[in-house]
Coordinates of C-alpha atoms in Angstrom, one line a residue:
Chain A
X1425 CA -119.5 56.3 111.3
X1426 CA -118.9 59.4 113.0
X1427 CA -116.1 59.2 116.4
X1428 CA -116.0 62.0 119.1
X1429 CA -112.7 62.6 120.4
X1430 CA -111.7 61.6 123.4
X1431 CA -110.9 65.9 124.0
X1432 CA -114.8 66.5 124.3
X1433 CA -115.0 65.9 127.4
X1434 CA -116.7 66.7 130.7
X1435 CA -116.5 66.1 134.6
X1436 CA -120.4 66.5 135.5
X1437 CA -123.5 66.0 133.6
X1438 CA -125.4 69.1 133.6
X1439 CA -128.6 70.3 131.9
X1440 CA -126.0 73.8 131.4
X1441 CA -123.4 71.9 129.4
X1442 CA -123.0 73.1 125.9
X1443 CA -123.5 69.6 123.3
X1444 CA -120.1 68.3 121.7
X1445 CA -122.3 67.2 118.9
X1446 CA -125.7 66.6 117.7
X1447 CA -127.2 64.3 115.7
X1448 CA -130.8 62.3 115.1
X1449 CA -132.4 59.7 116.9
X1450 CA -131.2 56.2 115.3
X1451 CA -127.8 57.4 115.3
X1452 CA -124.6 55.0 115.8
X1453 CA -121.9 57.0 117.4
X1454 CA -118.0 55.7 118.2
X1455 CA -116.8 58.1 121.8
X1456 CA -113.1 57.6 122.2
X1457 CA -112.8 57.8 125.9
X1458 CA -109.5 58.2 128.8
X1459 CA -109.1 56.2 131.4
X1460 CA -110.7 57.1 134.7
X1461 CA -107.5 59.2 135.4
X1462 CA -107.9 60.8 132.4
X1463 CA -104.3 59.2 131.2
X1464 CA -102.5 60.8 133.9
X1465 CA -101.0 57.7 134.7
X1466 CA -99.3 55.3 132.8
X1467 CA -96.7 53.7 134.6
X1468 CA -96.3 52.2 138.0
X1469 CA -93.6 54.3 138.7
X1470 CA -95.1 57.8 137.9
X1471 CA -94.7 60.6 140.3
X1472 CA -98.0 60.3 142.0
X1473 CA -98.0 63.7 143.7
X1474 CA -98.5 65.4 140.3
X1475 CA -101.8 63.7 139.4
X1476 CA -104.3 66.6 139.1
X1477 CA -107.5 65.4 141.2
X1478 CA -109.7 67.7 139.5
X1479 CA -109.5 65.3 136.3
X1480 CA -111.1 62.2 137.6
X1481 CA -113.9 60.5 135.6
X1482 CA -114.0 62.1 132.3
X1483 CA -117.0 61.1 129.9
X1484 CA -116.8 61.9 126.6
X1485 CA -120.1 64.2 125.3
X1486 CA -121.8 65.6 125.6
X1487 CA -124.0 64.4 122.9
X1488 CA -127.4 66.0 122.2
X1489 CA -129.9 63.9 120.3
X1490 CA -132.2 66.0 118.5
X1491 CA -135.5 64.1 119.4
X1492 CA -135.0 63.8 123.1
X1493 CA -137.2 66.1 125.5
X1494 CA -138.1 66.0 129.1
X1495 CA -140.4 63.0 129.4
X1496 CA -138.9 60.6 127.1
X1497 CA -136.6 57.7 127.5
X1498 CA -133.4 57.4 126.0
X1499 CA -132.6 53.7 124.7
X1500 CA -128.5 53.7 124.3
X1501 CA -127.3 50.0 123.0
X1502 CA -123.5 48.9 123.4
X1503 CA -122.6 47.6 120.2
X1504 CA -118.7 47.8 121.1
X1505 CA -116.2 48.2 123.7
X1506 CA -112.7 48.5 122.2
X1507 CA -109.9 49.1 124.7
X1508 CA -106.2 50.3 125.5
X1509 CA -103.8 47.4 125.6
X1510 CA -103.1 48.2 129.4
X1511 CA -104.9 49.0 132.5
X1512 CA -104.4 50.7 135.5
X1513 CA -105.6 50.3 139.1
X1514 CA -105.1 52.1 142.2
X1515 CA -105.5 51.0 145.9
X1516 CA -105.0 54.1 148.8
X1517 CA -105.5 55.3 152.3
X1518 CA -109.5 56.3 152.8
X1519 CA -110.0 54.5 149.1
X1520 CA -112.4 51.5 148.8
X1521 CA -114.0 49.1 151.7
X1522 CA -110.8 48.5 153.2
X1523 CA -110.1 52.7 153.4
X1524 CA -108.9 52.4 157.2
X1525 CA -106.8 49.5 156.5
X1526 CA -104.8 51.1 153.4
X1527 CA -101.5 53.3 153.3
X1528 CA -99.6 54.6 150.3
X1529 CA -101.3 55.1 147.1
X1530 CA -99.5 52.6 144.9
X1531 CA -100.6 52.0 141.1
X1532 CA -100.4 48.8 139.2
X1533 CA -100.3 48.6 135.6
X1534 CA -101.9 45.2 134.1
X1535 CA -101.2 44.8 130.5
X1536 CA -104.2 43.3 128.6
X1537 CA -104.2 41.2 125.4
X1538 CA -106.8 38.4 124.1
X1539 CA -109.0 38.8 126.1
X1540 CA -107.1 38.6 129.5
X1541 CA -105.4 40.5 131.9
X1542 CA -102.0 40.3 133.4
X1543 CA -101.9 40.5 137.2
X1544 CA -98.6 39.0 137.7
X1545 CA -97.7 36.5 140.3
X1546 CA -98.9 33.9 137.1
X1547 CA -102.4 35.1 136.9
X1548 CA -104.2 35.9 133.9
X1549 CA -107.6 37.5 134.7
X1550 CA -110.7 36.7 132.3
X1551 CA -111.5 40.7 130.9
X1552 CA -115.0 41.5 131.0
X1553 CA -114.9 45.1 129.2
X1554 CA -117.4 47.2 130.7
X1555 CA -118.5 51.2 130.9
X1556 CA -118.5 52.4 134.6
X1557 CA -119.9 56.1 134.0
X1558 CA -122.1 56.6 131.2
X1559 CA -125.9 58.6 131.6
X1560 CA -127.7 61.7 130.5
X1561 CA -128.4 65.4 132.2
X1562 CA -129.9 65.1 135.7
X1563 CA -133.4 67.3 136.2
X1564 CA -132.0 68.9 138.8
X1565 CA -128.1 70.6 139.6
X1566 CA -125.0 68.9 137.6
X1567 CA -123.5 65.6 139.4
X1568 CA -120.1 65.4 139.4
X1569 CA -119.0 61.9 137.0
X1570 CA -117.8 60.0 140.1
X1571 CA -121.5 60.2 141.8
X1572 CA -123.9 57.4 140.3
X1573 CA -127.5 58.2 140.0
X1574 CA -131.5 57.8 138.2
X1575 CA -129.9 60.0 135.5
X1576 CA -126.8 57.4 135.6
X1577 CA -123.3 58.3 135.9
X1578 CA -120.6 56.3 138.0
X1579 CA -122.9 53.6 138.1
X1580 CA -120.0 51.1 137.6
X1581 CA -122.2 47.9 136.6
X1582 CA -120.4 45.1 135.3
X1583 CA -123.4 44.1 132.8
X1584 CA -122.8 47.6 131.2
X1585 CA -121.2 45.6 128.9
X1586 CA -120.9 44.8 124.6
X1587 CA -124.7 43.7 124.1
X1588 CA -126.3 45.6 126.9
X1589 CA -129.1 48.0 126.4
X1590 CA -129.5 51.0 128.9
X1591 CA -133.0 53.1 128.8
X1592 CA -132.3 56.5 130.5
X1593 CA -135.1 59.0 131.8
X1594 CA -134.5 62.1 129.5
X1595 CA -134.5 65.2 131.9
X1596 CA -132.8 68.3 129.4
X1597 CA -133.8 69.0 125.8
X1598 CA -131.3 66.3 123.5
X1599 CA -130.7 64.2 126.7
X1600 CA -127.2 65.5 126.6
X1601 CA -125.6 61.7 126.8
X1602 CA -122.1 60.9 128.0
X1603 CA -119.6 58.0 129.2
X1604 CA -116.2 57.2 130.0
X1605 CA -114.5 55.4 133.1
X1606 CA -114.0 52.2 131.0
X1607 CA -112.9 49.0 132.7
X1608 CA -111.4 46.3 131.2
X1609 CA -111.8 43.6 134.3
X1610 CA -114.0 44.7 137.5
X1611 CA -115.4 42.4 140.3
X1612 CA -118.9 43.2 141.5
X1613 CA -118.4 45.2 144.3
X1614 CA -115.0 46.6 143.2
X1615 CA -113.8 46.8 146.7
X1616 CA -110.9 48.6 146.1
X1617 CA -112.0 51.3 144.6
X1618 CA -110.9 50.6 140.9
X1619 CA -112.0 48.1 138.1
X1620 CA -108.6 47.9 135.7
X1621 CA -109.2 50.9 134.3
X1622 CA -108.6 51.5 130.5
X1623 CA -109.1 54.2 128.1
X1624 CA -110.8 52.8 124.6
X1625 CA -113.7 53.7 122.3
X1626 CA -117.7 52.8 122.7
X1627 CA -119.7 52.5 119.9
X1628 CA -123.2 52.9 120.6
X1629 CA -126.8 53.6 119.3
X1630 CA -129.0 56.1 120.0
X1631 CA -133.0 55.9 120.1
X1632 CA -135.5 58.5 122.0
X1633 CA -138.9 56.8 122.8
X1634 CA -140.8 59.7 122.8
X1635 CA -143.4 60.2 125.9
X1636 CA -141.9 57.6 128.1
X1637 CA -141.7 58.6 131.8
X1638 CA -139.3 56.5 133.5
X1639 CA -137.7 57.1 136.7
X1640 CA -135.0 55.0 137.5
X1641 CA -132.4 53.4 134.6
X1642 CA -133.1 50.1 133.4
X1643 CA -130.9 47.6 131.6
X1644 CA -131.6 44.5 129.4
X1645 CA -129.2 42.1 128.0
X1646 CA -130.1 38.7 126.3
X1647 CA -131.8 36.7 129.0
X1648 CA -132.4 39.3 131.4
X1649 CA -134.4 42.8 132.2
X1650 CA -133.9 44.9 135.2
X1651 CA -133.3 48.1 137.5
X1652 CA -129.9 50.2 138.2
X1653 CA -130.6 51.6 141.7
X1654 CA -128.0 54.2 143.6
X1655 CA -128.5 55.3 147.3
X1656 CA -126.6 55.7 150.2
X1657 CA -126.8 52.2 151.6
X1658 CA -126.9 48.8 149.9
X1659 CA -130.2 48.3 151.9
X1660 CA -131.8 51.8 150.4
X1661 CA -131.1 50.7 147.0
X1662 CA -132.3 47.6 147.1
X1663 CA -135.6 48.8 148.3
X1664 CA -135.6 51.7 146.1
X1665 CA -135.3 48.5 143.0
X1666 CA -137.4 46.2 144.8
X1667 CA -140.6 48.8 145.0
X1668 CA -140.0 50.4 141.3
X1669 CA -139.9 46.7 140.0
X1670 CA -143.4 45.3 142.6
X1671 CA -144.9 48.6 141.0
X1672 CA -144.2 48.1 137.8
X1673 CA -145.5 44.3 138.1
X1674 CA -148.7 45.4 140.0
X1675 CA -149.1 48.1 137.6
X1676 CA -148.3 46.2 134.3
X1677 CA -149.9 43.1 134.8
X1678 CA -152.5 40.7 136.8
X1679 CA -150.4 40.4 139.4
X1680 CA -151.2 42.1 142.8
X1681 CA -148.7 43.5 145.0
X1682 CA -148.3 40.5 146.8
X1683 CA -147.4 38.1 144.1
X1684 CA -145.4 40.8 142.9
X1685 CA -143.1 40.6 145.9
X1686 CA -143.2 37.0 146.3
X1687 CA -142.1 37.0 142.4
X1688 CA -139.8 39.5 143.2
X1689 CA -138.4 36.8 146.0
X1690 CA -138.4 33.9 144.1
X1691 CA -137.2 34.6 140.7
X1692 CA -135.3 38.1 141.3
X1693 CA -131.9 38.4 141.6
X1694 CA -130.1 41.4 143.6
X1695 CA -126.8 42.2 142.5
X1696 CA -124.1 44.7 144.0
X1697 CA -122.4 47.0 141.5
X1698 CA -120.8 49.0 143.4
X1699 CA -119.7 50.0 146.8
X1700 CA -117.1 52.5 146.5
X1701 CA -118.8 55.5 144.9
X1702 CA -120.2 58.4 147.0
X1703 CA -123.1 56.5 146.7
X1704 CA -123.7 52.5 146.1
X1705 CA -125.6 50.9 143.5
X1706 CA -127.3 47.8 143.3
X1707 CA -129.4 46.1 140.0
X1708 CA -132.0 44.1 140.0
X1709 CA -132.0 41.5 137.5
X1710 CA -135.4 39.3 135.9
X1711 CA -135.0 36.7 134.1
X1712 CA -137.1 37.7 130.5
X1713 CA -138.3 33.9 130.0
X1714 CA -140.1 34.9 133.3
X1715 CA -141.8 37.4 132.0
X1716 CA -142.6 36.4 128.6
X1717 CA -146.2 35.3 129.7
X1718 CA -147.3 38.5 131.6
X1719 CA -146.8 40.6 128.2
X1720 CA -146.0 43.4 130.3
X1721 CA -143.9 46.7 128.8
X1722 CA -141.2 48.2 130.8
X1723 CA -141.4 51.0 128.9
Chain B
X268 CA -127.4 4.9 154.5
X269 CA -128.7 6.6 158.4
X270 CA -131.4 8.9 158.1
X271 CA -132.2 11.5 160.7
X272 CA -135.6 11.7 161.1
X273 CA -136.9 15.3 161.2
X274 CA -138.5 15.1 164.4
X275 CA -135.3 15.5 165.8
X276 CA -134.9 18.8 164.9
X277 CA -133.7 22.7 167.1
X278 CA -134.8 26.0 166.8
X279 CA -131.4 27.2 168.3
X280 CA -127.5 26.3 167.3
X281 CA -126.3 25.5 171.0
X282 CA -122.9 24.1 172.7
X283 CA -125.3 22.7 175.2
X284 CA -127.8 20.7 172.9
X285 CA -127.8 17.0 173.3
X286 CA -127.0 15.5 170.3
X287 CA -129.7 13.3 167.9
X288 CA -127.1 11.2 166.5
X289 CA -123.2 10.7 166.8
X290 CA -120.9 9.6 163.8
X291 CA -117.5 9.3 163.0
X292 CA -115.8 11.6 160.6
X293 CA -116.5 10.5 157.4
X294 CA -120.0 9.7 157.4
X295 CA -122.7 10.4 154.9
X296 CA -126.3 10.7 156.6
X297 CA -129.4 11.7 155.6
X298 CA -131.1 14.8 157.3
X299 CA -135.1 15.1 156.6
X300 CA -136.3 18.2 156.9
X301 CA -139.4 20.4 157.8
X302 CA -140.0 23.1 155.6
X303 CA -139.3 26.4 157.3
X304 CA -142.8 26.8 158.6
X305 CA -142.5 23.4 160.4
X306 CA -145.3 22.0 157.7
X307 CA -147.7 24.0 159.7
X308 CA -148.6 25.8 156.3
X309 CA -149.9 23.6 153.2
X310 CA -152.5 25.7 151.5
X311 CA -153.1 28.8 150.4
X312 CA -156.7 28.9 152.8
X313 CA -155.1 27.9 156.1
X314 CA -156.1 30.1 158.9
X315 CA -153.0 32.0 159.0
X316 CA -154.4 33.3 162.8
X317 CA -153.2 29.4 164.1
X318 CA -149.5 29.6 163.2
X319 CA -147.4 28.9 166.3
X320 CA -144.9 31.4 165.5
X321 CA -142.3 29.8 167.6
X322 CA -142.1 27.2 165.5
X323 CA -140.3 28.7 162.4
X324 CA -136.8 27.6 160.4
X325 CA -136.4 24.1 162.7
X326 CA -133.1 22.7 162.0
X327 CA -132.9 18.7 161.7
X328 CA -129.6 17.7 164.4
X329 CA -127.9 18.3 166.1
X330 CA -124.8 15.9 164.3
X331 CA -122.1 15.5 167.1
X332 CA -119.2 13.8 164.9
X333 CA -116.8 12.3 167.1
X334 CA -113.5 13.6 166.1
X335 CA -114.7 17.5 166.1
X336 CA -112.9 19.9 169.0
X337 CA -113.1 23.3 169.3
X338 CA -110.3 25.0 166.7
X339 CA -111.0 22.2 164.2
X340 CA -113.2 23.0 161.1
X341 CA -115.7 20.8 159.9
X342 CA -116.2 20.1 155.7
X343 CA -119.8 19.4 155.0
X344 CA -120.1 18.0 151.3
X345 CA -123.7 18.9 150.0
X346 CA -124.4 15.4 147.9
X347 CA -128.1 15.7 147.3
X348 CA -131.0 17.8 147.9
X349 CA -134.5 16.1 147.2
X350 CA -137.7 18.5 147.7
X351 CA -141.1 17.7 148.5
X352 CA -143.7 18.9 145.6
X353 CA -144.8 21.6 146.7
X354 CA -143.2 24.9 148.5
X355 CA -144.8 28.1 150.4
X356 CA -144.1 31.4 150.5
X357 CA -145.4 34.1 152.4
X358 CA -145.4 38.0 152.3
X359 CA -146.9 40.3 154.5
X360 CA -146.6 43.8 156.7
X361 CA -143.3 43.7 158.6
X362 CA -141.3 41.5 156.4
X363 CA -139.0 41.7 153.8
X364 CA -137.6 44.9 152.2
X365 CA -141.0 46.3 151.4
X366 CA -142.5 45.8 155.5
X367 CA -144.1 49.3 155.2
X368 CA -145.7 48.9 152.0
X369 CA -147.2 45.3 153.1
X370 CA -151.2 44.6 154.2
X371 CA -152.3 41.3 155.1
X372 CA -150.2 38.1 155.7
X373 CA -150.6 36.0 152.4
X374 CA -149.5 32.3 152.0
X375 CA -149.4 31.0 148.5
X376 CA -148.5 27.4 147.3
X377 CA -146.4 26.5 144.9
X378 CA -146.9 23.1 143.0
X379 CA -143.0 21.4 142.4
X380 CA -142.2 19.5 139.0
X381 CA -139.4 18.2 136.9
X382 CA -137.3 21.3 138.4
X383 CA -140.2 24.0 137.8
X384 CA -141.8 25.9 140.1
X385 CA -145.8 26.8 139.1
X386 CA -146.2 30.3 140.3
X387 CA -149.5 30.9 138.2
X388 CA -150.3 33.7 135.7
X389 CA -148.4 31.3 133.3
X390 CA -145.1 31.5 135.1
X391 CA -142.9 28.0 135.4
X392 CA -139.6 29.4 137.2
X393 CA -136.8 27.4 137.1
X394 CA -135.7 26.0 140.8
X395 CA -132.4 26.3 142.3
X396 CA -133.0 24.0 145.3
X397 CA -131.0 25.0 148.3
X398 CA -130.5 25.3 151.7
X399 CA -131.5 27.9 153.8
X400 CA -130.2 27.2 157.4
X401 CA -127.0 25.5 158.1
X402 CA -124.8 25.2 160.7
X403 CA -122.5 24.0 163.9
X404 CA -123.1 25.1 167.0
X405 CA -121.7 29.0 167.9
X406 CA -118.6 29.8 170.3
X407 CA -120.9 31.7 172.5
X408 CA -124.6 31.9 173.6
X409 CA -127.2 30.2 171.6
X410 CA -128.4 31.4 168.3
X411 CA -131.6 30.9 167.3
X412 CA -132.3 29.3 163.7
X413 CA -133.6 32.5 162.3
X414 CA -130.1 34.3 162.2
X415 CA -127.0 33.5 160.6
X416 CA -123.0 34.3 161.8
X417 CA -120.2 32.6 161.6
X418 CA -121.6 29.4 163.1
X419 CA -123.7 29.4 159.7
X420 CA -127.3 29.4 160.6
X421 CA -129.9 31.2 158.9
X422 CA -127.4 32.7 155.6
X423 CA -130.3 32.1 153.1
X424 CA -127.3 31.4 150.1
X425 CA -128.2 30.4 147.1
X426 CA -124.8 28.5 146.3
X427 CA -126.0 26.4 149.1
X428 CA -126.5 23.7 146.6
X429 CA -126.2 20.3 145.3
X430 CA -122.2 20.1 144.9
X431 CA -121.1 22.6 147.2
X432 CA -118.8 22.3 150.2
X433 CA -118.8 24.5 153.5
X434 CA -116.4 24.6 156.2
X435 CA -117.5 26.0 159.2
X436 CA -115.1 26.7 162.5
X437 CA -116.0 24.4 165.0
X438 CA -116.9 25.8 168.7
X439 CA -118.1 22.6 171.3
X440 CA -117.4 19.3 170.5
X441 CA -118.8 16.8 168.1
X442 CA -119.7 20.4 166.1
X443 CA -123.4 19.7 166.7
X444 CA -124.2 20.3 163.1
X445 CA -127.8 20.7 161.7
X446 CA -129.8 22.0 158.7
X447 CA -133.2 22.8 157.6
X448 CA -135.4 25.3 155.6
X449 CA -134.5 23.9 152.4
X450 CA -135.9 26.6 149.3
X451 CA -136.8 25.2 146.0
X452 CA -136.0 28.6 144.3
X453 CA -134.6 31.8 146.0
X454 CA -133.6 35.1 144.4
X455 CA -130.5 36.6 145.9
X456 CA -131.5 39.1 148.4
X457 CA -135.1 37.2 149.3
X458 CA -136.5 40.5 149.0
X459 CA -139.9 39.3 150.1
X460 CA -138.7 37.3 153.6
X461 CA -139.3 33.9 151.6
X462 CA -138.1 31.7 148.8
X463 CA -140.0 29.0 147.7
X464 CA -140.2 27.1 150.8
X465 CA -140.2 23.0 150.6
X466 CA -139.9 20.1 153.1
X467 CA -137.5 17.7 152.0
X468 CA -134.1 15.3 152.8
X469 CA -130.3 16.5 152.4
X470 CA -127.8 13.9 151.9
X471 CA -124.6 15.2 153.8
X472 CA -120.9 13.8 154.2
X473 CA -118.9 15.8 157.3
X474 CA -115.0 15.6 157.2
X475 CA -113.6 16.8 160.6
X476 CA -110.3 19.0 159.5
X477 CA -108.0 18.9 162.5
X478 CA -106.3 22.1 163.9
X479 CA -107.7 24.4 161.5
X480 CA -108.5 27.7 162.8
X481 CA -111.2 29.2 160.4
X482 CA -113.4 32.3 161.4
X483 CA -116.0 32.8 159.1
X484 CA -117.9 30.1 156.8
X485 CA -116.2 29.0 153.5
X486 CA -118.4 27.9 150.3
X487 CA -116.5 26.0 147.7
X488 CA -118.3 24.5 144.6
X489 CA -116.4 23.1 141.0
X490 CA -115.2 26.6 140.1
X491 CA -115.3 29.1 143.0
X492 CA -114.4 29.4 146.9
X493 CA -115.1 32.3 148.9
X494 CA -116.9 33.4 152.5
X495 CA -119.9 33.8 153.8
X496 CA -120.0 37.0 155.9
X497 CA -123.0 38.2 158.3
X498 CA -123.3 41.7 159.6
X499 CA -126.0 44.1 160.7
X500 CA -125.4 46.2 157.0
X501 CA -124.2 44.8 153.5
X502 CA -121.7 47.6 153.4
X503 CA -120.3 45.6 157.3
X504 CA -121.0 42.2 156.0
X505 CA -118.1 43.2 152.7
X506 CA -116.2 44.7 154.6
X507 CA -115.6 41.3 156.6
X508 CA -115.1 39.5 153.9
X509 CA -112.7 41.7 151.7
X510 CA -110.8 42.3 155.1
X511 CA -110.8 38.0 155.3
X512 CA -109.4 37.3 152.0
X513 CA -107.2 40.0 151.8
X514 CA -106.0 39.1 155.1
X515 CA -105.4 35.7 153.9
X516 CA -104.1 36.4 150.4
X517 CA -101.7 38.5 152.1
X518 CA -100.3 35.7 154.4
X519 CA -100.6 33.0 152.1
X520 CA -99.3 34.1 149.1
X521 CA -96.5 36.4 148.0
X522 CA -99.1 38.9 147.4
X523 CA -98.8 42.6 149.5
X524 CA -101.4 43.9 151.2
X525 CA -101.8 46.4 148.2
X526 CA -102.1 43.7 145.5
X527 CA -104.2 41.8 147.6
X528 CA -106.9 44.3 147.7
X529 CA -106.5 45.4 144.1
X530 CA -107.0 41.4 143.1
X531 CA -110.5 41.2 144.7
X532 CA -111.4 44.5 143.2
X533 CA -111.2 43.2 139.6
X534 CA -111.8 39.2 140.0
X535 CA -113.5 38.8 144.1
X536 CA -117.5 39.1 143.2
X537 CA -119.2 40.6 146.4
X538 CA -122.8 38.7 146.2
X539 CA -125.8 39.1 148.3
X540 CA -127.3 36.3 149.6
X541 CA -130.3 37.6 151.9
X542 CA -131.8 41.1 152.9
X543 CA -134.2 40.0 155.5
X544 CA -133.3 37.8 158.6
X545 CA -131.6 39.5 161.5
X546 CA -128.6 39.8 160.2
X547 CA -128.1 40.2 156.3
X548 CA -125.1 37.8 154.5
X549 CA -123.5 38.5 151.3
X550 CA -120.6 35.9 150.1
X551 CA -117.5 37.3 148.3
X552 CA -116.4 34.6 145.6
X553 CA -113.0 34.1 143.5
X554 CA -112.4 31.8 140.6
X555 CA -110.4 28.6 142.0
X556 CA -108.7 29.1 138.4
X557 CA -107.3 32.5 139.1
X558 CA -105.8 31.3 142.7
X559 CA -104.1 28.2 141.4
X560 CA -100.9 30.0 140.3
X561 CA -101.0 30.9 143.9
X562 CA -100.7 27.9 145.5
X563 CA -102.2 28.6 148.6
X564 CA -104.5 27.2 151.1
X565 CA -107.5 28.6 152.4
X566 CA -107.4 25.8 155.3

């Protein structure tokens, strides 16, 4: 199976950006990524004045898949998360929810093995590896890696995860598909402005469904089937999920917009990614069982 | 065991409501309870035009328990939550998330079995039965039943549930506890206005804990404790809470400031529990595991 370097990299997804490599729809790709700091840091005693702020966020791409055109969908599956045996976080003046309350930029390094992180003070933190900026070319101007969005990005989701499947509205010719920013533990939320950041390698698969509007990303695991939604405020995004998914319901299927909401009340679940980012991001998760009889098609 | 009929129910969590029934700490009671309509809904061809709007989210109390005094906290041990078999819920213009998109006020009915939830076009939901408005009464003016804060009220939580334990400050004497508007099934975020509303009886044991200053609602269940914070955003309402438990993690532990913040950022979950009363609540929760080495007391 074919790797890409951690060195093809990129700090904003752009329609412009020349592809690191191409290859076929059905393709399984390993991307060797850095850490959100781009490996700047690796101890908790490194000079923090030198870190270059410019390198922030690297994803690893781009890749261009040769079938992908404006218009289709992009299905990317997480096969694999493999990850450094350490982590880094950060916590800093005007960083995270508590940005007022903070002072020195201090890092913390938590080294990781089986499974589980070491905090200190006797803790050992369940890992759940996840990818916090992965997504495809925007239609419109490049978005900086740190800015989540309908074309992905620094969506920071905690069910990005091994066994998760993203679908993508394709917006450039190949897609032009990137991610990095892995985490190795992150709470929903991640107040402080970090998960525990680790570089690693993703192995994912690449499929274009060909003549598949979508608009917003969606992501599916085992049980479940929903909508990643960024915006400014929580509230904005959780409209923003709540309308695409009563659409797609009243669209899809017998129900009217009504039961569509009160479906949507019942039986869906909101979830905060993030709130950190220069804009947040909710999902909105459905249960598939649910959904089973209404033989709908997200796609 | 006493019961508490639900004719002795409040619309508004008051220092100066008489009480329904006194007990000492320690007690386990039964609280009956309207469903959040007051019953005044019970099929899906009522003439909506009748509903006394005035009567919404009743609250079965007020509980004066004998040993409470301002700066104690009460412990309220959910035991049991029995539902009638069938709930309502309602959408309509104005409410929820999607008010602007909404027509006509719709009712629909919900038949109630063997924990399922019939919501037609083949759909059997799985019920989390909860409840919806809890409470003591505030420090200051009267709050009516329909919002939540710190005195609990209105906080629409889905972890409100068989097994769980709140601790809520205590503001007048005897607390003057009540509850009500008991869902069968709710999606975090209630992004319609409703869950799956159901009459029905909540068996309840109060603990007074004495000189305990608390300032926002704790939930505890077999593997978590967190808060329950209430603001006029999400983005205010997580705030509050990472400020709480950072705050306390700080002063209860050996943990800085710094580490603090950086430990809710990979293992505090930032939940939402409604979008749509007054004031919208999200809970931030922490594994009870990860705090043992800690050793400290959120009490």
């Amino acid at each position: 199976m074919e790797t890409v370097a951690k060195e093809n990299m990129f700090y904003s997804f752009s329609k412009d950006r020349e592809a690191a490599v191409t290859v076929p729809s059905g393709t399984t790709l390993t991307l060797e990524t850095y850490d959100c700091f781009e490996n700047q840091v690796t101890e908790e005693g490194d000079n923090y004045g030198e870190i270059d702020w410019d390198r922030i966020n690297p994803a690893t791409g781009p890749v261009y898949i040769e079938e992908a055109e404006p218009g289709d969908c992009l299905k990317v599956t997480i096969n694999k998360i493999e990850l450094a045996d350490y982590g880094m976080m950060a916590v800093g003046k005007g960083l995270g929810v508590m940005k007022e309350e903070m002072e020195d930029l201090i890092f913390k390094k938590i080294p990781l093995q089986q499974n589980k992180g070491d905090f200190g003070y006797g803790i050992s933190l369940d890992l759940n590896p996840m990818i916090g900026v992965i997504g495809v070319a925007p239609e419109g101007e490049a978005v900086s890696n740190g800015t989540p969005g309908d074309h992905g990005g620094n969506m920071d989701n905690k069910k990005i995860e091994e066994g998760a499947v993203l679908y993508f509205p394709v917006s450039a010719p190949g897609a032009l598909f990137g991610l990095g920013d892995m985490h190795a533990a992150m709470g929903d939320g991640e107040v402080g402005v970090t998960g525990i950041e680790a570089a690693g390698r993703a192995t994912v698969t690449f499929e274009v469904i060909k003549n598949k509007q979508l608009s917003m990303p969606l992501l599916e695991n085992e049980t479940e089937i929903g909508v990643i939604s960024s915006a400014a405020t929580l509230e904005e995004g959780i409209h923003r999920a709540t309308s695409f998914l009563a659409g797609l319901l009243a669209r899809e299927s017998d129900m009217d917009k009504n039961n569509a909401v009160m479906f949507l009340s019942a039986a869906g679940q909101v979830e905060v990614c993030q709130v950190v980012d220069p804009l947040v991001t909710v999902r909105m998760m459905l249960q598939k069982k649910d959904l089973e009889p209404l033989k709908i098609s997200f796609l």
